[in-house]
PDB file of C-alpha atoms in Angstrom:
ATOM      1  CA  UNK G 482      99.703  11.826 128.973  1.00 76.00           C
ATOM      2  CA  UNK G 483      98.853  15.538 129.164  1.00 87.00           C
ATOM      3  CA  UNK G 484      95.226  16.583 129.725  1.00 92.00           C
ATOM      4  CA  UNK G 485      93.631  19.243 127.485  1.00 91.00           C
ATOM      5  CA  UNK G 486      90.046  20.291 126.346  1.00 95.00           C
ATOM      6  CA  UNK G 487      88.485  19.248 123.035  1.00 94.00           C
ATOM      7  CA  UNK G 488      88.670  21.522 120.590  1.00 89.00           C
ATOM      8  CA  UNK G 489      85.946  19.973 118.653  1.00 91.00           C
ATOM      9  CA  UNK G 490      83.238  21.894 116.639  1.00 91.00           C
ATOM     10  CA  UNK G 491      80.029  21.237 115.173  1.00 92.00           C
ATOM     11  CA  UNK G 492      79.081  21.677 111.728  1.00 94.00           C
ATOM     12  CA  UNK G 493      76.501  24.378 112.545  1.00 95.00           C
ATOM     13  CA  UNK G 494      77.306  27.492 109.894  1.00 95.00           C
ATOM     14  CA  UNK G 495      78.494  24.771 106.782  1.00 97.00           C
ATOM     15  CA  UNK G 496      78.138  26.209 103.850  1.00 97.00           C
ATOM     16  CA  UNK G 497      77.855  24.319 100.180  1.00 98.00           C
ATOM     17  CA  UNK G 498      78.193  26.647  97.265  1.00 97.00           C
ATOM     18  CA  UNK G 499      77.619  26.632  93.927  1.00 98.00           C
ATOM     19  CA  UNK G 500      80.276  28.654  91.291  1.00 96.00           C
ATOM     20  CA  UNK G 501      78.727  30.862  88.843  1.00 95.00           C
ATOM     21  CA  UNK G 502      80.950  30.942  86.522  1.00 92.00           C
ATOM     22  CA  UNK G 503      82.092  34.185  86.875  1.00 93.00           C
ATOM     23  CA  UNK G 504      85.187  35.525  87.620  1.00 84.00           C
ATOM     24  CA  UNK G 505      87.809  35.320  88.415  1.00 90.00           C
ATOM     25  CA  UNK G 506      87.737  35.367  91.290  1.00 92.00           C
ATOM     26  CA  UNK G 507      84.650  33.199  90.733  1.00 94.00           C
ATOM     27  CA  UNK G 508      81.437  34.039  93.260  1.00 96.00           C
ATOM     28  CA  UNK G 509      79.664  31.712  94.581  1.00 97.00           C
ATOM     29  CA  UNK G 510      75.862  31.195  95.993  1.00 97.00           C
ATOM     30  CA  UNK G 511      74.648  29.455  99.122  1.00 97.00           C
ATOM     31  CA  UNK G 512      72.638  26.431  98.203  1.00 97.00           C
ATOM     32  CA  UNK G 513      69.933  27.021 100.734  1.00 97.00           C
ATOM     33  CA  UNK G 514      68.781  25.011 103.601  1.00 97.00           C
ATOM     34  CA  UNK G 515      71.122  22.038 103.728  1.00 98.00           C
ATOM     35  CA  UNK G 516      70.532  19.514 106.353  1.00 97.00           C
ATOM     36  CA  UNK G 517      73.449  16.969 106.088  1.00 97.00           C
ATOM     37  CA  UNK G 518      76.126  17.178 103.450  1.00 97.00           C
ATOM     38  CA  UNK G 519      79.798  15.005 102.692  1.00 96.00           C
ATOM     39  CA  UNK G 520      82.574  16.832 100.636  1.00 94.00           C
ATOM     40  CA  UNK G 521      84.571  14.612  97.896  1.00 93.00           C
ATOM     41  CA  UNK G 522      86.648  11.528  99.534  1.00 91.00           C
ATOM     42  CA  UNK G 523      89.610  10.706  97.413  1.00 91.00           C
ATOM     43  CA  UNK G 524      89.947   6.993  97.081  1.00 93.00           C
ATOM     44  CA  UNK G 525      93.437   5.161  95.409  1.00 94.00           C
ATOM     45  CA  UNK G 526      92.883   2.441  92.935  1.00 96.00           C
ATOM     46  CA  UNK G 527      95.607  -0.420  93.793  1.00 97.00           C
ATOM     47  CA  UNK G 528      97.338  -2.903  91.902  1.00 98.00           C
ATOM     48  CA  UNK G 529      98.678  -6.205  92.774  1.00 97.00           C
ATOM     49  CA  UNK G 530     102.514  -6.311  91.863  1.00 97.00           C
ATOM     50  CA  UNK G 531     103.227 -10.019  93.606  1.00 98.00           C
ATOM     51  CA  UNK G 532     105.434 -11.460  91.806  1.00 97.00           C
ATOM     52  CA  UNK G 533     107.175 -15.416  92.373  1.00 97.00           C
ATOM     53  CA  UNK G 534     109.638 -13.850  94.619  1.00 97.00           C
ATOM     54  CA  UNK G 535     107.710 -11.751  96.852  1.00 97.00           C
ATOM     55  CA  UNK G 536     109.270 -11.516 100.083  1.00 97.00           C
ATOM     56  CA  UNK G 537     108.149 -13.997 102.415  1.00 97.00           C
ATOM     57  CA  UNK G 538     105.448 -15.219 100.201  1.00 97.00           C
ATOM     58  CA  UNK G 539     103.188 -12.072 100.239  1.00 97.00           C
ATOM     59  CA  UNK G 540     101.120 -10.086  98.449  1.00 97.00           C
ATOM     60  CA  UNK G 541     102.121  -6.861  96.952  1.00 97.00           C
ATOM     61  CA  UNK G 542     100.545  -3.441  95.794  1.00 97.00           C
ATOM     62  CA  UNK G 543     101.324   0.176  94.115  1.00 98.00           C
ATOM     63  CA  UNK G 544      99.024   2.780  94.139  1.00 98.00           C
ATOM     64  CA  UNK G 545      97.223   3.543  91.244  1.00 97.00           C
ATOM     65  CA  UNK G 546      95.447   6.813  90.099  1.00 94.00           C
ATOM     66  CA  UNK G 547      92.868   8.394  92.129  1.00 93.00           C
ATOM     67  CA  UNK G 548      89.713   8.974  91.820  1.00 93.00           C
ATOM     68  CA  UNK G 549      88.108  11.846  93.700  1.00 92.00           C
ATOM     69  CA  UNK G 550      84.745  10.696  94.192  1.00 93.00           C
ATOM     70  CA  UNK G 551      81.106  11.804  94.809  1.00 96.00           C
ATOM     71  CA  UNK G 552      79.886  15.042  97.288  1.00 96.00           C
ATOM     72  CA  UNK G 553      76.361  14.516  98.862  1.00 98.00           C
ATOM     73  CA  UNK G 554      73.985  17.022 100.479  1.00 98.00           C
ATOM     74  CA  UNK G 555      70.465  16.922 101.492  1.00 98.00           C
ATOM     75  CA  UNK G 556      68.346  19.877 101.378  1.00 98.00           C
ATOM     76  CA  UNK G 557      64.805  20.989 102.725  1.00 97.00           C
ATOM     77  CA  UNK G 558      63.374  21.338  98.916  1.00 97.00           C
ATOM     78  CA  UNK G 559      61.604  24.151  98.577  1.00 96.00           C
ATOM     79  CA  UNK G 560      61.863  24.875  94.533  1.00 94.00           C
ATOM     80  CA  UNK G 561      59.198  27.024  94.267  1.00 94.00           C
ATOM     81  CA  UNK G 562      60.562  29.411  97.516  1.00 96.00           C
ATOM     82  CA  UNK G 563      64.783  29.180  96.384  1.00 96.00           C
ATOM     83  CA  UNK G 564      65.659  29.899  92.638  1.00 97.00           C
ATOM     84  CA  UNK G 565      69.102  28.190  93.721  1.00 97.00           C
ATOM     85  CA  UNK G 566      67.156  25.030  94.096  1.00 97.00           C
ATOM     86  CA  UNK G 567      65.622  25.599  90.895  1.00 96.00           C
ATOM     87  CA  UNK G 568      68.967  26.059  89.479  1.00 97.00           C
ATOM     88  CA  UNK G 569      70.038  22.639  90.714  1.00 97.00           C
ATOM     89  CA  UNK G 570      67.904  21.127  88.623  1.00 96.00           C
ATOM     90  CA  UNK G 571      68.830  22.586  85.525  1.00 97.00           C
ATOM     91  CA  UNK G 572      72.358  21.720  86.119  1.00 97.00           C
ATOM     92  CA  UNK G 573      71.268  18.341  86.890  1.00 97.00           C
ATOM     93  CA  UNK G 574      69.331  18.274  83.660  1.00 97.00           C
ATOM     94  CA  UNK G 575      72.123  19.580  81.490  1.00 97.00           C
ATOM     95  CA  UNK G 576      75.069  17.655  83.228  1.00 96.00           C
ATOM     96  CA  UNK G 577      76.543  21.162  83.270  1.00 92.00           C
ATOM     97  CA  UNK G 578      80.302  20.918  84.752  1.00 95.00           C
ATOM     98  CA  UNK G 579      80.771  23.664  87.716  1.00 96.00           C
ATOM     99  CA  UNK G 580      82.966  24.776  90.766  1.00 95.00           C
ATOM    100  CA  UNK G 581      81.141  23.618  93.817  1.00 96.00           C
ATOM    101  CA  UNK G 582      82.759  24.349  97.259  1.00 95.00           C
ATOM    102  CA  UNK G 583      82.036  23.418 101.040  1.00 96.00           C
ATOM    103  CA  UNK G 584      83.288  25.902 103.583  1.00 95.00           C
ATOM    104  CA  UNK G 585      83.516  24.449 106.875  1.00 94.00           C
ATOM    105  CA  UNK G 586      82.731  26.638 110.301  1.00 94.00           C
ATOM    106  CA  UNK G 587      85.055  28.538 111.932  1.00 89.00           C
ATOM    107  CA  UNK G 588      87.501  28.574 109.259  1.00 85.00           C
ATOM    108  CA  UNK G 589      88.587  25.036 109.243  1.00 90.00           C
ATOM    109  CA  UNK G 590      88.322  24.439 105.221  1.00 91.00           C
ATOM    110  CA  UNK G 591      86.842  25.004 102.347  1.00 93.00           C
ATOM    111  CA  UNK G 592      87.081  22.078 100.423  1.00 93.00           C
ATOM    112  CA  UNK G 593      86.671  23.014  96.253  1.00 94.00           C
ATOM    113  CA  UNK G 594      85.817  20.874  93.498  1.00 94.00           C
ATOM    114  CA  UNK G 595      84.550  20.646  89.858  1.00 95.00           C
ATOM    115  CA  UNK G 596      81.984  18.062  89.300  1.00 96.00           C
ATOM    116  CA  UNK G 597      78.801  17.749  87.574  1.00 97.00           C
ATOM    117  CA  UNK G 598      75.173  16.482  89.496  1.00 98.00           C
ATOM    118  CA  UNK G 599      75.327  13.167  89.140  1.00 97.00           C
ATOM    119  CA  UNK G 600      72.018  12.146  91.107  1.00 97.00           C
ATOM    120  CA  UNK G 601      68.818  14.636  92.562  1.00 97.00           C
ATOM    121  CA  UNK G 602      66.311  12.187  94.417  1.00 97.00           C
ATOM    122  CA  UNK G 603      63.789  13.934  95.789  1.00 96.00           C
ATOM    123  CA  UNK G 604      62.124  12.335  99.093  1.00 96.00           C
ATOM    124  CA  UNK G 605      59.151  12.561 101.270  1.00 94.00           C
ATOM    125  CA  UNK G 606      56.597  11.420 103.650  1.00 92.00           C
ATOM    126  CA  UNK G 607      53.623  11.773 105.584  1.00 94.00           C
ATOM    127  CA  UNK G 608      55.330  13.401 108.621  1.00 95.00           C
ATOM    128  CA  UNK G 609      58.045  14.440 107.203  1.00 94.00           C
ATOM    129  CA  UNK G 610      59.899  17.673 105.649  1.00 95.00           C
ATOM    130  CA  UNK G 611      60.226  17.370 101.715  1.00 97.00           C
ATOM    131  CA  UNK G 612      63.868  17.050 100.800  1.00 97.00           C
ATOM    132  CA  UNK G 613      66.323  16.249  98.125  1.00 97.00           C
ATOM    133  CA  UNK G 614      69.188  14.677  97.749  1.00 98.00           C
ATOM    134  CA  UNK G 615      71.732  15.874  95.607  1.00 98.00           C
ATOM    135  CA  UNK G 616      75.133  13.543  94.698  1.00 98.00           C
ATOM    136  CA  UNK G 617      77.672  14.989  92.799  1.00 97.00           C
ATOM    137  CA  UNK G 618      80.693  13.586  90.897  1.00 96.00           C
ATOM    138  CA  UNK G 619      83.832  15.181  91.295  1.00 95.00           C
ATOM    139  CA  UNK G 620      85.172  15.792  87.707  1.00 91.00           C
ATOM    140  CA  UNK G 621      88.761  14.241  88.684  1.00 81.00           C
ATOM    141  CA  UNK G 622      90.170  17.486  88.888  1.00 64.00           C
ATOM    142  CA  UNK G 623      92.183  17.964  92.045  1.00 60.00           C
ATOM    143  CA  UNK G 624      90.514  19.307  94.149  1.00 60.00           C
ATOM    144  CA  UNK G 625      91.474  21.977  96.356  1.00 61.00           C
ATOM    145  CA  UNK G 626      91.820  21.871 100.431  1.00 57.00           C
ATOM    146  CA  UNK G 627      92.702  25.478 102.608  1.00 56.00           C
ATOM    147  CA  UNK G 628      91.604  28.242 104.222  1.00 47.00           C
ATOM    148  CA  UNK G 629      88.185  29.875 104.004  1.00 44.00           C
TER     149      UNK G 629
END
């Protein structure tokens, strides 16, 4: 087996974005300090297709449709400082549908999806930094993986 260095990277510089609505091309603003995000994880329904002849007495599946999923991020919430917090919300509020995007460091991705916030829990303690935690759902439009 050949040796060679990791070419791992952390996910220092992440970006999640919100669309404006603009466009095209759309623009799209920095939600501001986020501490710990996960972009949309497609997941396949499946259906059992056994049947009395199944070969050697086993199950069997298709895939069914896909569902796209939910996004999380957590954010240092700081409404009154970041009008883009503010923003998030109002979208929350008015189940408003938008373009949201994570770009990945160093180029790797940016993963783009529509969705609407689903969930925006809001947590604290005594020794601890305020934060929220936004969920989205992705709208189940495909979403789009490539280049930054």
């Amino acid at each position: 087996m050949a040796e060679h260095a990791t070419q791992a990277i952390i996910g220092w510089g992440t970006q999640v974005q919100r669309g404006n609505g603009d466009g095209p091309p759309e623009t799209f603003t920095n939600l501001t300090e986020v501490t710990a995000g996960s972009p949309p994880q497609d997941q396949a329904d499946e259906h059992e297709t056994s049947h009395f002849e199944s070969p050697n007495r086993r199950k069997e599946y298709i895939q069914g449709m896909i569902d796209s999923g939910e996004a999380t991020a957590t954010v240092n919430y700081q409404p009154g400082v970041y009008a883009i917090q503010r923003q998030l919300v109002r979208d929350f509020q008015a189940g408003t549908i938008l373009n949201w995007r994570f770009v990945l460091p160093g180029a790797v991705e940016t993963i783009t999806f529509s969705g609407f916030i689903k969930g925006f829990a809001r947590a604290l303690g005594p020794n601890d930094p305020l934060t929220a935690d936004v969920t989205w759902r992705v709208n189940g439009v495909e979403q789009e993986f490539g280049d930054t």
